[in-house]
Each structure stands twice: as C-alpha cells, then as structure tokens.
Amino acid sequence: EPEVTQTPSHQVTQMGQEVILRCVPISNHLYFYWYRQILGQKVEFLVSFYNNEISEKSEIFDDQFSVERPDGSNFTLKIRSTKLEDSAMYFCASQKLAGGLRGDTQYFGPGTRLTVL
Amino acid sequence: SQKIEQNSEALNIQEGKTATLTCNYTNYSPAYLQWYRQDPGRGPVFLLLIRENEKEKRKERLKVTFDTTLKQSLFHITASQPADSATYLCALDAGDDKIIFGKGTRLHILP
C-alpha cells in the first residue's frame, strides 16, 4: 500500500541554523500538509499546500517557515533560523481529493524528530 | 476560536469491554469530525470520519457518533483488545483546508 515517507527520521541542529525536512507524499495525491507535535502535546496544523501554493497556514507558520514542492514528488518544509522551541515531531500528510469533498482521509508520514540545541 | 476537549488524558478498560472516548468542541459545528489512532513515536492513522449530517458511522469494531446539539462526538471500540491500546485523537474541520486536533486520550486495554 502506498505511504507517505519522510526524511530524515531524526535531525539535530544548532539554534539559528536552517533545516529542511523532506516528505514524499503519495503519488496521486493533490493536497499536502505539515503538522508539528511538541512532546506530550497535541498535533498542530502548520500549513496546507495545493496547486503549488499555500492554501491555508496557521499563526505558527511565520516568516521563518517556508514550503516548496521543488520537483513534483518531494514536499519540503524549511525553517530558516531554528529556535529551541522548534524542537518537535514534524509530520507531513497528503490527501487525494481536492476541493469538493472536504475531510477526505489524510495519510500521515512517520515524522521527523527535530531537536534544536 | 474553536476548541476541542477530549474527556480524559488516560482511560483503562478491561479486555473484552467497550471503550468509549469523548470529544467535545466549543464553538461552531464543524462540517466533519475525524478520529485518528496514534502509537508512540508514530504519525496519526486515520480511522473514521463523520459529517455534520450523519449521526453515526461504523467500521468493524469501531463506532462514532456525532451530536451537533451537544457539540460532542463519542468513539466506541467494542470487544476491546490489548492491541487497541494507543492514543486516540479527535480532529475537526476548522474551515477551508485546516483541521485542528484534540490532545488525545491514552487508552490502555488491560488483559
């Protein structure tokens, strides 16, 4: 069964450094998402992406964050200058249908654990 | 803004019994509500979706209800098994392409 993959599984970085988290969504899916989960807390929506542009973003997704789909298969989340509080699990998700049928199943990847020192 | 509350942080249920988890929301009724399972260190796995015009949905041993008057969804696992032990997340439509998650309930099925 197709699945969402994410690399790396664990990323350790120094505060102030840039990180890029990578995701390969399921191939015929059209909507892509990034979420984060700080240890012991709830899953938080960051951003949704459709048709090569951001369709929705949360207040967490500030200017330090950006997303890109550089080559039609990868979907990346970049954090420009990491802060200690960016330490979390970051999940990518993809969804097949666009628009009309809202709430279609989102398939989550296994996550990248980001540790900022 | 919309808030979600899941009734307890942890719930212990004897194997074979029905586990019932609660999700309450505070504001407008969402177009849909979803339930996910999350195991430690893993991403959420979609289980069931119920829309605002549906009262109940079933899938194998799982049942979800949606009461827009009470602003509540109940998630039931019948004939529970130790393998059902996990954290169960409620998530709902927050408009457009955004969903918000509850903090989850950790379910322990005791053998």
Coordinates of N, CA and C in Angstrom, one line a residue:
Chain A
E1 N 0.8 -1.2 0.0 CA 0.0 0.0 0.0 C 0.9 1.3 0.0
P2 N 0.5 2.2 -0.8 CA 1.4 3.5 -0.9 C 1.4 4.1 0.5
E3 N 2.5 4.8 0.8 CA 2.6 5.5 2.0 C 3.4 6.8 1.9
V4 N 3.2 7.7 2.8 CA 4.0 8.9 2.8 C 5.3 8.6 3.5
T5 N 6.4 9.1 3.0 CA 7.7 8.9 3.6 C 8.3 10.2 4.0
Q6 N 9.1 10.2 5.0 CA 9.8 11.5 5.5 C 11.2 11.2 5.8
T7 N 12.1 12.1 5.4 CA 13.5 12.1 5.8 C 14.0 13.4 6.3
P8 N 14.9 13.4 7.2 CA 15.4 12.3 8.0 C 14.4 11.9 9.0
S9 N 14.7 10.8 9.7 CA 13.8 10.4 10.8 C 14.1 11.3 12.1
H10 N 15.4 11.7 12.2 CA 15.8 12.5 13.3 C 16.8 13.5 12.8
Q11 N 16.6 14.8 13.1 CA 17.5 15.8 12.8 C 17.9 16.6 14.0
V12 N 19.2 16.7 14.2 CA 19.7 17.5 15.3 C 20.4 18.7 14.8
T13 N 20.1 19.9 15.3 CA 20.7 21.1 14.7 C 21.0 22.1 15.8
Q14 N 21.8 23.1 15.5 CA 22.1 24.1 16.5 C 21.1 25.3 16.2
M15 N 20.8 25.9 17.3 CA 19.9 27.1 17.3 C 20.5 28.1 16.2
G16 N 19.6 28.7 15.4 CA 20.0 29.6 14.4 C 20.3 29.0 13.1
Q17 N 20.5 27.7 13.0 CA 20.7 27.0 11.7 C 19.5 26.8 10.9
E18 N 19.6 26.7 9.6 CA 18.5 26.3 8.8 C 18.3 24.8 8.7
V19 N 17.1 24.3 8.6 CA 16.9 22.9 8.4 C 15.8 22.8 7.3
I20 N 16.0 21.7 6.6 CA 15.0 21.3 5.6 C 14.5 19.9 5.9
L21 N 13.2 19.8 6.1 CA 12.6 18.5 6.3 C 11.9 18.1 5.0
R22 N 12.1 16.8 4.7 CA 11.6 16.3 3.4 C 10.5 15.3 3.5
C23 N 9.6 15.3 2.5 CA 8.5 14.4 2.5 C 8.2 14.0 1.1
V24 N 7.9 12.7 0.9 CA 7.4 12.3 -0.4 C 6.0 11.8 -0.2
P25 N 5.0 12.6 -0.7 CA 3.6 12.3 -0.5 C 3.2 11.1 -1.4
I26 N 2.0 10.6 -1.2 CA 1.5 9.5 -2.1 C 1.3 10.1 -3.5
S27 N 1.7 9.3 -4.5 CA 1.9 9.9 -5.8 C 0.7 10.6 -6.5
N28 N -0.5 10.1 -6.3 CA -1.6 10.7 -7.0 C -2.4 11.7 -6.1
H29 N -1.8 12.1 -5.0 CA -2.5 13.0 -4.0 C -2.2 14.4 -4.5
L30 N -3.2 15.3 -4.1 CA -3.2 16.6 -4.6 C -3.0 17.7 -3.5
Y31 N -3.3 17.3 -2.2 CA -3.2 18.2 -1.1 C -2.1 17.8 -0.2
F32 N -1.3 18.7 0.3 CA -0.2 18.3 1.2 C -0.2 19.2 2.4
Y33 N 0.3 18.7 3.5 CA 0.2 19.3 4.8 C 1.5 19.1 5.6
W34 N 1.7 20.1 6.5 CA 2.7 19.9 7.5 C 2.1 20.2 8.9
Y35 N 2.4 19.3 9.8 CA 1.9 19.5 11.2 C 3.1 19.3 12.1
R36 N 3.0 19.8 13.3 CA 4.1 19.6 14.3 C 3.4 19.1 15.6
Q37 N 4.2 18.3 16.4 CA 3.7 17.9 17.7 C 4.9 18.0 18.6
I38 N 4.8 19.0 19.5 CA 5.8 19.1 20.6 C 5.5 18.0 21.6
L39 N 6.6 17.4 22.1 CA 6.5 16.3 23.0 C 5.4 16.4 24.1
G40 N 4.5 15.5 24.1 CA 3.4 15.5 25.1 C 2.3 16.4 24.8
Q41 N 2.3 17.1 23.7 CA 1.3 18.0 23.3 C 0.5 17.5 22.1
K42 N -0.5 18.4 21.7 CA -1.3 17.9 20.6 C -0.7 18.2 19.2
V43 N -1.2 17.5 18.2 CA -0.8 17.7 16.8 C -1.3 19.1 16.4
E44 N -0.4 19.9 15.9 CA -0.8 21.3 15.5 C -0.6 21.5 14.0
F45 N -1.7 22.0 13.3 CA -1.6 22.3 11.9 C -0.6 23.5 11.7
L46 N 0.2 23.3 10.6 CA 1.1 24.4 10.2 C 0.7 25.0 8.9
V47 N 0.5 24.2 7.9 CA 0.3 24.7 6.6 C -0.3 23.6 5.7
S48 N -1.2 24.1 4.7 CA -1.7 23.2 3.7 C -1.2 23.8 2.3
F49 N -1.1 22.9 1.3 CA -0.5 23.3 0.1 C -1.2 22.6 -1.0
Y50 N -1.6 23.4 -2.0 CA -2.4 22.8 -3.2 C -2.1 23.6 -4.4
N51 N -1.9 22.9 -5.5 CA -1.6 23.5 -6.8 C -0.4 24.5 -6.7
N52 N 0.6 24.0 -6.1 CA 1.9 24.7 -6.0 C 1.8 26.0 -5.2
E53 N 0.8 26.1 -4.3 CA 0.8 27.3 -3.5 C 0.2 27.0 -2.1
I54 N 0.5 27.8 -1.1 CA -0.1 27.6 0.2 C -1.6 28.0 0.1
S55 N -2.4 27.1 0.7 CA -3.8 27.4 0.7 C -4.3 27.8 2.1
E56 N -3.6 27.4 3.1 CA -4.0 27.8 4.4 C -2.8 27.7 5.3
K57 N -2.6 28.6 6.3 CA -1.5 28.5 7.2 C -1.9 28.9 8.6
S58 N -1.3 28.4 9.6 CA -1.6 28.8 11.0 C -0.7 29.9 11.4
E59 N -1.1 30.4 12.6 CA -0.3 31.5 13.2 C 1.1 31.1 13.6
I60 N 1.3 29.7 13.7 CA 2.7 29.2 14.0 C 3.6 29.4 12.8
F61 N 3.0 29.3 11.6 CA 3.7 29.3 10.3 C 4.1 30.8 10.0
D62 N 5.2 31.3 10.7 CA 5.6 32.6 10.4 C 6.6 32.7 9.4
D63 N 7.3 33.9 9.3 CA 8.3 34.1 8.2 C 9.5 33.2 8.2
Q64 N 9.7 32.5 9.4 CA 10.8 31.6 9.5 C 10.5 30.3 8.7
F65 N 9.3 30.0 8.4 CA 8.9 28.8 7.7 C 8.6 29.0 6.3
S66 N 8.9 28.0 5.4 CA 8.5 28.0 4.0 C 8.3 26.6 3.6
V67 N 7.5 26.4 2.6 CA 7.3 25.1 2.0 C 7.5 25.2 0.5
E68 N 7.8 24.0 -0.1 CA 8.1 24.0 -1.5 C 7.9 22.6 -2.0
R69 N 7.5 22.6 -3.3 CA 7.4 21.3 -4.0 C 8.3 21.4 -5.2
P70 N 9.6 21.1 -5.0 CA 10.5 21.5 -6.0 C 10.5 20.7 -7.3
D71 N 10.1 19.4 -7.2 CA 10.2 18.6 -8.4 C 9.0 17.7 -8.7
G72 N 7.9 18.0 -8.1 CA 6.7 17.2 -8.4 C 6.6 16.0 -7.6
S73 N 7.6 15.6 -6.8 CA 7.4 14.5 -5.9 C 7.7 14.8 -4.5
N74 N 8.8 15.6 -4.2 CA 9.1 16.0 -2.9 C 8.3 17.2 -2.4
F75 N 8.1 17.2 -1.1 CA 7.4 18.4 -0.5 C 8.3 18.7 0.7
T76 N 8.8 19.9 0.8 CA 9.7 20.2 1.8 C 9.2 21.4 2.8
L77 N 9.7 21.3 4.0 CA 9.4 22.3 5.0 C 10.8 22.9 5.4
K78 N 11.0 24.2 5.2 CA 12.3 24.8 5.6 C 12.0 25.7 6.8
I79 N 12.9 25.6 7.8 CA 12.9 26.5 8.9 C 14.2 27.3 8.8
R80 N 14.1 28.6 8.6 CA 15.3 29.4 8.2 C 16.3 29.5 9.4
S81 N 15.8 29.8 10.5 CA 16.7 30.1 11.7 C 16.1 29.4 12.9
T82 N 16.5 28.2 13.2 CA 15.8 27.4 14.2 C 15.9 28.0 15.6
K83 N 14.8 27.8 16.4 CA 14.8 28.2 17.8 C 14.6 27.0 18.6
L84 N 15.0 27.1 19.9 CA 14.8 26.0 20.8 C 13.4 25.4 20.8
E85 N 12.4 26.3 20.7 CA 11.0 25.9 20.8 C 10.5 25.3 19.5
D86 N 11.4 25.2 18.4 CA 11.0 24.5 17.2 C 11.2 23.0 17.4
S87 N 11.8 22.6 18.5 CA 12.0 21.1 18.7 C 10.7 20.4 18.8
A88 N 10.5 19.4 18.0 CA 9.2 18.8 17.9 C 9.2 17.7 16.9
M89 N 8.2 16.9 16.8 CA 8.0 15.9 15.7 C 7.3 16.7 14.6
Y90 N 7.7 16.6 13.4 CA 7.1 17.3 12.3 C 6.5 16.2 11.3
F91 N 5.2 16.2 11.1 CA 4.5 15.3 10.3 C 4.1 15.9 9.0
C92 N 4.3 15.2 7.9 CA 3.8 15.5 6.6 C 2.6 14.7 6.4
A93 N 1.6 15.2 5.7 CA 0.4 14.4 5.3 C 0.0 14.7 3.9
S94 N -0.7 13.8 3.3 CA -1.2 14.1 1.9 C -2.6 13.5 1.8
Q95 N -3.3 14.1 0.9 CA -4.7 13.9 0.7 C -5.0 13.8 -0.8
K96 N -5.9 12.9 -1.1 CA -6.1 12.6 -2.6 C -6.9 13.7 -3.3
L97 N -8.1 14.0 -2.7 CA -9.1 14.8 -3.4 C -8.9 16.2 -3.2
A98 N -9.2 17.0 -4.1 CA -9.1 18.5 -4.0 C -10.5 19.0 -3.7
G99 N -10.6 20.2 -3.1 CA -11.8 20.9 -3.0 C -13.0 20.2 -2.5
G100 N -13.9 19.9 -3.4 CA -15.3 19.4 -3.1 C -15.5 18.5 -1.9
L101 N -14.8 17.4 -1.9 CA -15.1 16.5 -0.7 C -14.1 16.8 0.4
R102 N -14.4 17.8 1.2 CA -13.6 18.2 2.3 C -13.6 17.1 3.3
G103 N -12.5 16.9 4.0 CA -12.4 15.9 5.0 C -12.0 14.6 4.5
D104 N -11.6 14.5 3.3 CA -11.1 13.2 2.8 C -9.9 12.8 3.6
T105 N -9.7 11.5 3.7 CA -8.6 10.9 4.5 C -7.3 11.6 4.3
Q106 N -6.6 12.0 5.4 CA -5.2 12.4 5.3 C -4.3 11.3 5.7
Y107 N -3.3 11.0 4.9 CA -2.4 10.0 5.2 C -1.1 10.7 5.8
F108 N -0.7 10.3 7.0 CA 0.4 10.9 7.6 C 1.7 10.1 7.4
G109 N 2.8 10.8 7.3 CA 4.1 10.1 7.3 C 4.5 9.8 8.7
P110 N 5.7 9.1 8.9 CA 6.2 8.7 10.2 C 6.7 9.8 11.0
G111 N 7.0 10.9 10.4 CA 7.5 12.1 11.1 C 9.0 12.2 11.1
T112 N 9.5 13.5 11.3 CA 10.9 13.8 11.6 C 11.0 14.4 12.9
R113 N 11.8 13.8 13.8 CA 12.0 14.4 15.1 C 13.1 15.5 15.0
L114 N 12.8 16.7 15.2 CA 13.7 17.8 15.1 C 14.1 18.2 16.5
T115 N 15.4 18.2 16.8 CA 16.0 18.6 18.1 C 16.9 19.8 17.8
V116 N 16.5 20.9 18.5 CA 17.3 22.1 18.3 C 18.1 22.3 19.6
L117 N 19.4 22.4 19.5 CA 20.3 22.6 20.7 C 20.7 24.0 20.9
Chain B
S1 N -12.2 31.2 19.1 CA -11.8 30.2 18.1 C -12.2 28.8 18.6
Q2 N -12.3 27.9 17.7 CA -12.7 26.6 18.0 C -11.8 25.9 19.0
K3 N -12.4 25.2 20.0 CA -11.5 24.4 21.0 C -12.1 23.0 21.0
I4 N -11.2 22.1 21.2 CA -11.6 20.7 21.3 C -11.1 20.2 22.7
E5 N -12.0 19.4 23.3 CA -11.6 18.8 24.6 C -11.9 17.3 24.5
Q6 N -10.9 16.5 24.8 CA -11.1 15.1 24.9 C -11.1 14.7 26.4
N7 N -12.1 13.9 26.7 CA -12.6 13.8 28.1 C -11.5 13.4 29.1
S8 N -10.6 12.6 28.8 CA -9.6 12.2 29.8 C -8.3 12.0 29.2
E9 N -7.3 12.2 29.9 CA -5.9 12.0 29.4 C -5.6 10.5 29.2
A10 N -6.2 9.7 30.1 CA -5.9 8.3 30.1 C -7.2 7.5 30.5
L11 N -7.3 6.4 29.9 CA -8.5 5.5 30.2 C -8.1 4.1 30.2
N12 N -8.4 3.4 31.3 CA -8.1 2.0 31.4 C -9.4 1.2 31.3
I13 N -9.4 0.2 30.4 CA -10.6 -0.6 30.1 C -10.1 -2.1 30.1
Q14 N -11.0 -2.9 30.7 CA -10.7 -4.4 30.7 C -10.9 -5.0 29.3
E15 N -10.0 -5.8 29.0 CA -10.2 -6.5 27.7 C -11.6 -7.1 27.5
G16 N -12.1 -7.0 26.3 CA -13.4 -7.5 26.0 C -14.6 -6.5 26.2
K17 N -14.3 -5.5 27.0 CA -15.3 -4.5 27.3 C -15.3 -3.4 26.2
T18 N -16.3 -2.6 26.2 CA -16.4 -1.5 25.2 C -15.7 -0.2 25.8
A19 N -14.8 0.3 25.0 CA -14.2 1.6 25.4 C -14.9 2.7 24.8
T20 N -15.2 3.8 25.5 CA -15.9 4.9 25.0 C -15.1 6.2 25.3
L21 N -14.8 6.9 24.2 CA -14.0 8.1 24.3 C -14.8 9.3 23.9
T22 N -14.6 10.4 24.5 CA -15.5 11.6 24.2 C -14.6 12.7 23.7
C23 N -15.3 13.4 22.7 CA -14.7 14.6 22.1 C -15.7 15.7 22.2
N24 N -15.4 16.8 22.8 CA -16.3 18.0 22.8 C -15.7 19.2 22.2
Y25 N -16.5 19.9 21.5 CA -16.0 21.2 20.9 C -16.8 22.3 21.4
T26 N -16.3 23.5 21.3 CA -16.9 24.6 22.0 C -17.6 25.6 21.1
N27 N -17.3 25.6 19.8 CA -17.8 26.7 19.0 C -18.8 26.3 17.9
Y28 N -18.5 26.7 16.7 CA -19.4 26.3 15.7 C -19.4 24.8 15.4
S29 N -20.4 24.3 14.8 CA -20.4 22.9 14.4 C -19.6 22.7 13.2
P30 N -18.6 21.8 13.2 CA -17.7 21.6 12.0 C -18.5 20.8 10.9
A31 N -18.0 20.9 9.7 CA -18.6 20.2 8.6 C -18.3 18.7 8.8
Y32 N -17.2 18.3 9.5 CA -16.9 16.9 9.7 C -16.0 16.8 10.9
L33 N -15.9 15.6 11.4 CA -15.1 15.3 12.6 C -14.4 14.0 12.3
Q34 N -13.1 13.9 12.7 CA -12.4 12.7 12.4 C -11.8 12.1 13.7
W35 N -11.6 10.8 13.6 CA -10.8 10.1 14.7 C -9.6 9.4 14.1
Y36 N -8.5 9.6 14.9 CA -7.2 9.0 14.5 C -6.7 8.2 15.6
R37 N -5.8 7.2 15.3 CA -5.1 6.5 16.3 C -3.6 6.9 16.1
Q38 N -2.9 7.1 17.3 CA -1.5 7.4 17.2 C -0.8 6.5 18.2
D39 N 0.2 5.8 17.7 CA 1.1 5.0 18.6 C 2.3 5.8 18.9
P40 N 3.0 5.5 20.0 CA 4.2 6.3 20.4 C 5.2 6.4 19.3
G41 N 5.6 7.7 19.1 CA 6.7 7.9 18.1 C 6.2 7.7 16.6
R42 N 4.9 7.6 16.4 CA 4.4 7.4 15.0 C 3.5 8.5 14.7
G43 N 3.2 8.6 13.4 CA 2.2 9.6 12.9 C 0.8 9.1 13.1
P44 N -0.2 10.0 13.2 CA -1.6 9.6 13.3 C -2.0 8.8 12.2
V45 N -2.9 7.8 12.4 CA -3.5 7.0 11.4 C -5.0 7.2 11.4
F46 N -5.5 7.6 10.3 CA -7.0 7.9 10.1 C -7.8 6.6 10.4
L47 N -8.9 6.8 11.2 CA -9.8 5.7 11.5 C -11.2 5.9 10.8
L48 N -11.8 7.0 11.2 CA -13.2 7.3 10.8 C -13.4 8.7 10.6
L49 N -14.3 9.1 9.7 CA -14.8 10.4 9.5 C -16.3 10.4 9.6
I50 N -16.9 11.4 10.3 CA -18.3 11.6 10.3 C -18.7 13.0 9.9
R51 N -19.7 13.2 9.1 CA -20.0 14.5 8.6 C -21.2 15.1 9.5
E52 N -21.4 16.3 9.3 CA -22.4 17.0 10.2 C -23.8 16.5 10.0
N53 N -24.1 15.9 8.9 CA -25.4 15.4 8.6 C -25.6 13.9 9.0
E54 N -24.5 13.4 9.5 CA -24.6 11.9 9.9 C -24.6 11.8 11.4
K55 N -25.4 10.9 11.9 CA -25.4 10.7 13.4 C -24.5 9.6 13.8
E56 N -24.2 8.6 13.0 CA -23.4 7.5 13.4 C -22.7 6.9 12.2
K57 N -21.5 6.4 12.5 CA -20.7 5.7 11.5 C -20.0 4.5 12.1
R58 N -20.0 3.4 11.4 CA -19.3 2.2 11.9 C -18.3 1.7 11.0
K59 N -17.3 1.0 11.6 CA -16.3 0.3 10.8 C -15.7 -0.8 11.7
E60 N -16.1 -2.0 11.4 CA -15.7 -3.2 12.1 C -16.1 -3.0 13.6
R61 N -15.1 -3.0 14.5 CA -15.5 -2.9 15.9 C -15.6 -1.4 16.4
L62 N -15.4 -0.5 15.5 CA -15.4 1.0 15.8 C -16.8 1.6 15.5
K63 N -17.2 2.5 16.4 CA -18.4 3.3 16.1 C -18.2 4.7 16.5
V64 N -18.6 5.6 15.7 CA -18.5 7.0 16.0 C -19.9 7.7 16.0
T65 N -20.2 8.5 16.9 CA -21.5 9.3 16.9 C -21.1 10.8 16.9
F66 N -22.1 11.6 16.4 CA -21.9 13.0 16.2 C -23.2 13.7 16.6
D67 N -23.1 14.4 17.7 CA -24.3 15.1 18.2 C -24.0 16.6 18.2
T68 N -24.6 17.3 17.2 CA -24.3 18.7 17.0 C -25.0 19.6 18.0
T69 N -26.1 19.0 18.7 CA -26.7 19.7 19.7 C -25.9 19.8 21.0
L70 N -25.3 18.6 21.3 CA -24.4 18.5 22.5 C -23.0 19.0 22.2
K71 N -22.7 19.2 20.9 CA -21.4 19.5 20.4 C -20.4 18.5 20.9
Q72 N -20.7 17.2 20.5 CA -20.0 16.1 21.1 C -19.9 15.0 20.1
S73 N -18.8 14.3 20.1 CA -18.6 13.0 19.4 C -18.2 11.9 20.3
L74 N -18.8 10.8 20.2 CA -18.3 9.6 21.0 C -17.7 8.6 20.1
F75 N -16.6 8.0 20.6 CA -15.9 7.0 19.8 C -15.9 5.7 20.6
H76 N -16.4 4.6 20.1 CA -16.6 3.4 20.8 C -15.7 2.3 20.1
I77 N -15.0 1.5 20.9 CA -14.4 0.3 20.5 C -15.0 -0.8 21.2
T78 N -15.7 -1.7 20.5 CA -16.3 -2.9 21.2 C -15.4 -4.0 21.2
A79 N -15.6 -5.0 22.1 CA -14.8 -6.2 22.3 C -13.3 -5.8 22.3
S80 N -12.9 -4.8 23.1 CA -11.6 -4.3 23.1 C -10.5 -5.3 23.3
Q81 N -9.4 -5.1 22.7 CA -8.2 -6.0 22.8 C -7.0 -5.2 23.2
P82 N -6.0 -5.9 23.8 CA -4.8 -5.1 24.2 C -4.1 -4.4 23.0
A83 N -4.3 -4.9 21.8 CA -3.7 -4.2 20.6 C -4.4 -2.9 20.3
D84 N -5.5 -2.7 20.9 CA -6.2 -1.4 20.7 C -5.6 -0.3 21.6
S85 N -4.7 -0.7 22.5 CA -4.0 0.3 23.3 C -3.2 1.3 22.5
A86 N -3.6 2.6 22.6 CA -2.9 3.7 21.8 C -3.5 5.0 22.3
T87 N -3.1 6.1 21.7 CA -3.7 7.4 21.9 C -4.7 7.6 20.8
Y88 N -5.9 8.0 21.1 CA -6.9 8.3 20.1 C -7.1 9.8 20.0
L89 N -7.1 10.3 18.8 CA -7.2 11.8 18.6 C -8.5 12.1 17.9
C90 N -9.1 13.1 18.4 CA -10.3 13.7 17.7 C -9.8 14.9 16.9
A91 N -10.3 15.1 15.7 CA -9.8 16.2 14.9 C -11.1 16.7 14.2
L92 N -11.1 18.1 14.0 CA -12.3 18.6 13.3 C -11.9 19.7 12.3
D93 N -12.8 19.9 11.4 CA -12.7 20.9 10.4 C -12.7 22.3 11.0
A94 N -11.7 23.0 10.7 CA -11.6 24.4 11.2 C -11.7 25.4 10.0
G95 N -12.3 24.9 8.9 CA -12.5 25.8 7.8 C -11.5 25.6 6.7
D96 N -11.9 25.7 5.5 CA -11.0 25.6 4.3 C -10.2 24.3 4.4
D97 N -8.9 24.4 4.4 CA -8.1 23.2 4.4 C -7.3 23.0 5.7
K98 N -8.0 23.4 6.7 CA -7.3 23.3 8.0 C -8.1 22.4 9.0
I99 N -7.4 21.5 9.7 CA -8.1 20.8 10.7 C -7.3 21.0 12.0
I100 N -8.1 20.9 13.1 CA -7.4 21.0 14.4 C -7.6 19.8 15.2
F101 N -6.7 19.4 16.0 CA -6.7 18.2 16.8 C -6.9 18.4 18.3
G102 N -7.5 17.5 18.9 CA -7.5 17.4 20.4 C -6.2 16.8 20.9
K103 N -6.1 16.9 22.2 CA -4.8 16.4 22.8 C -4.8 14.9 22.8
G104 N -5.9 14.3 22.7 CA -5.9 12.8 22.7 C -6.2 12.2 24.0
T105 N -6.7 11.0 23.9 CA -6.9 10.1 25.1 C -6.1 8.9 25.0
R106 N -5.2 8.6 26.0 CA -4.4 7.4 26.0 C -5.3 6.2 26.5
L107 N -5.5 5.3 25.7 CA -6.4 4.1 26.0 C -5.5 2.9 26.4
H108 N -5.7 2.3 27.5 CA -5.0 1.1 27.9 C -6.0 0.0 28.0
I109 N -5.9 -1.0 27.3 CA -6.7 -2.2 27.4 C -6.0 -3.2 28.2
L110 N -6.6 -3.6 29.4 CA -5.9 -4.4 30.4 C -6.3 -5.9 30.1
P111 N -5.3 -6.7 30.0 CA -5.6 -8.2 29.7 C -6.2 -8.9 30.9

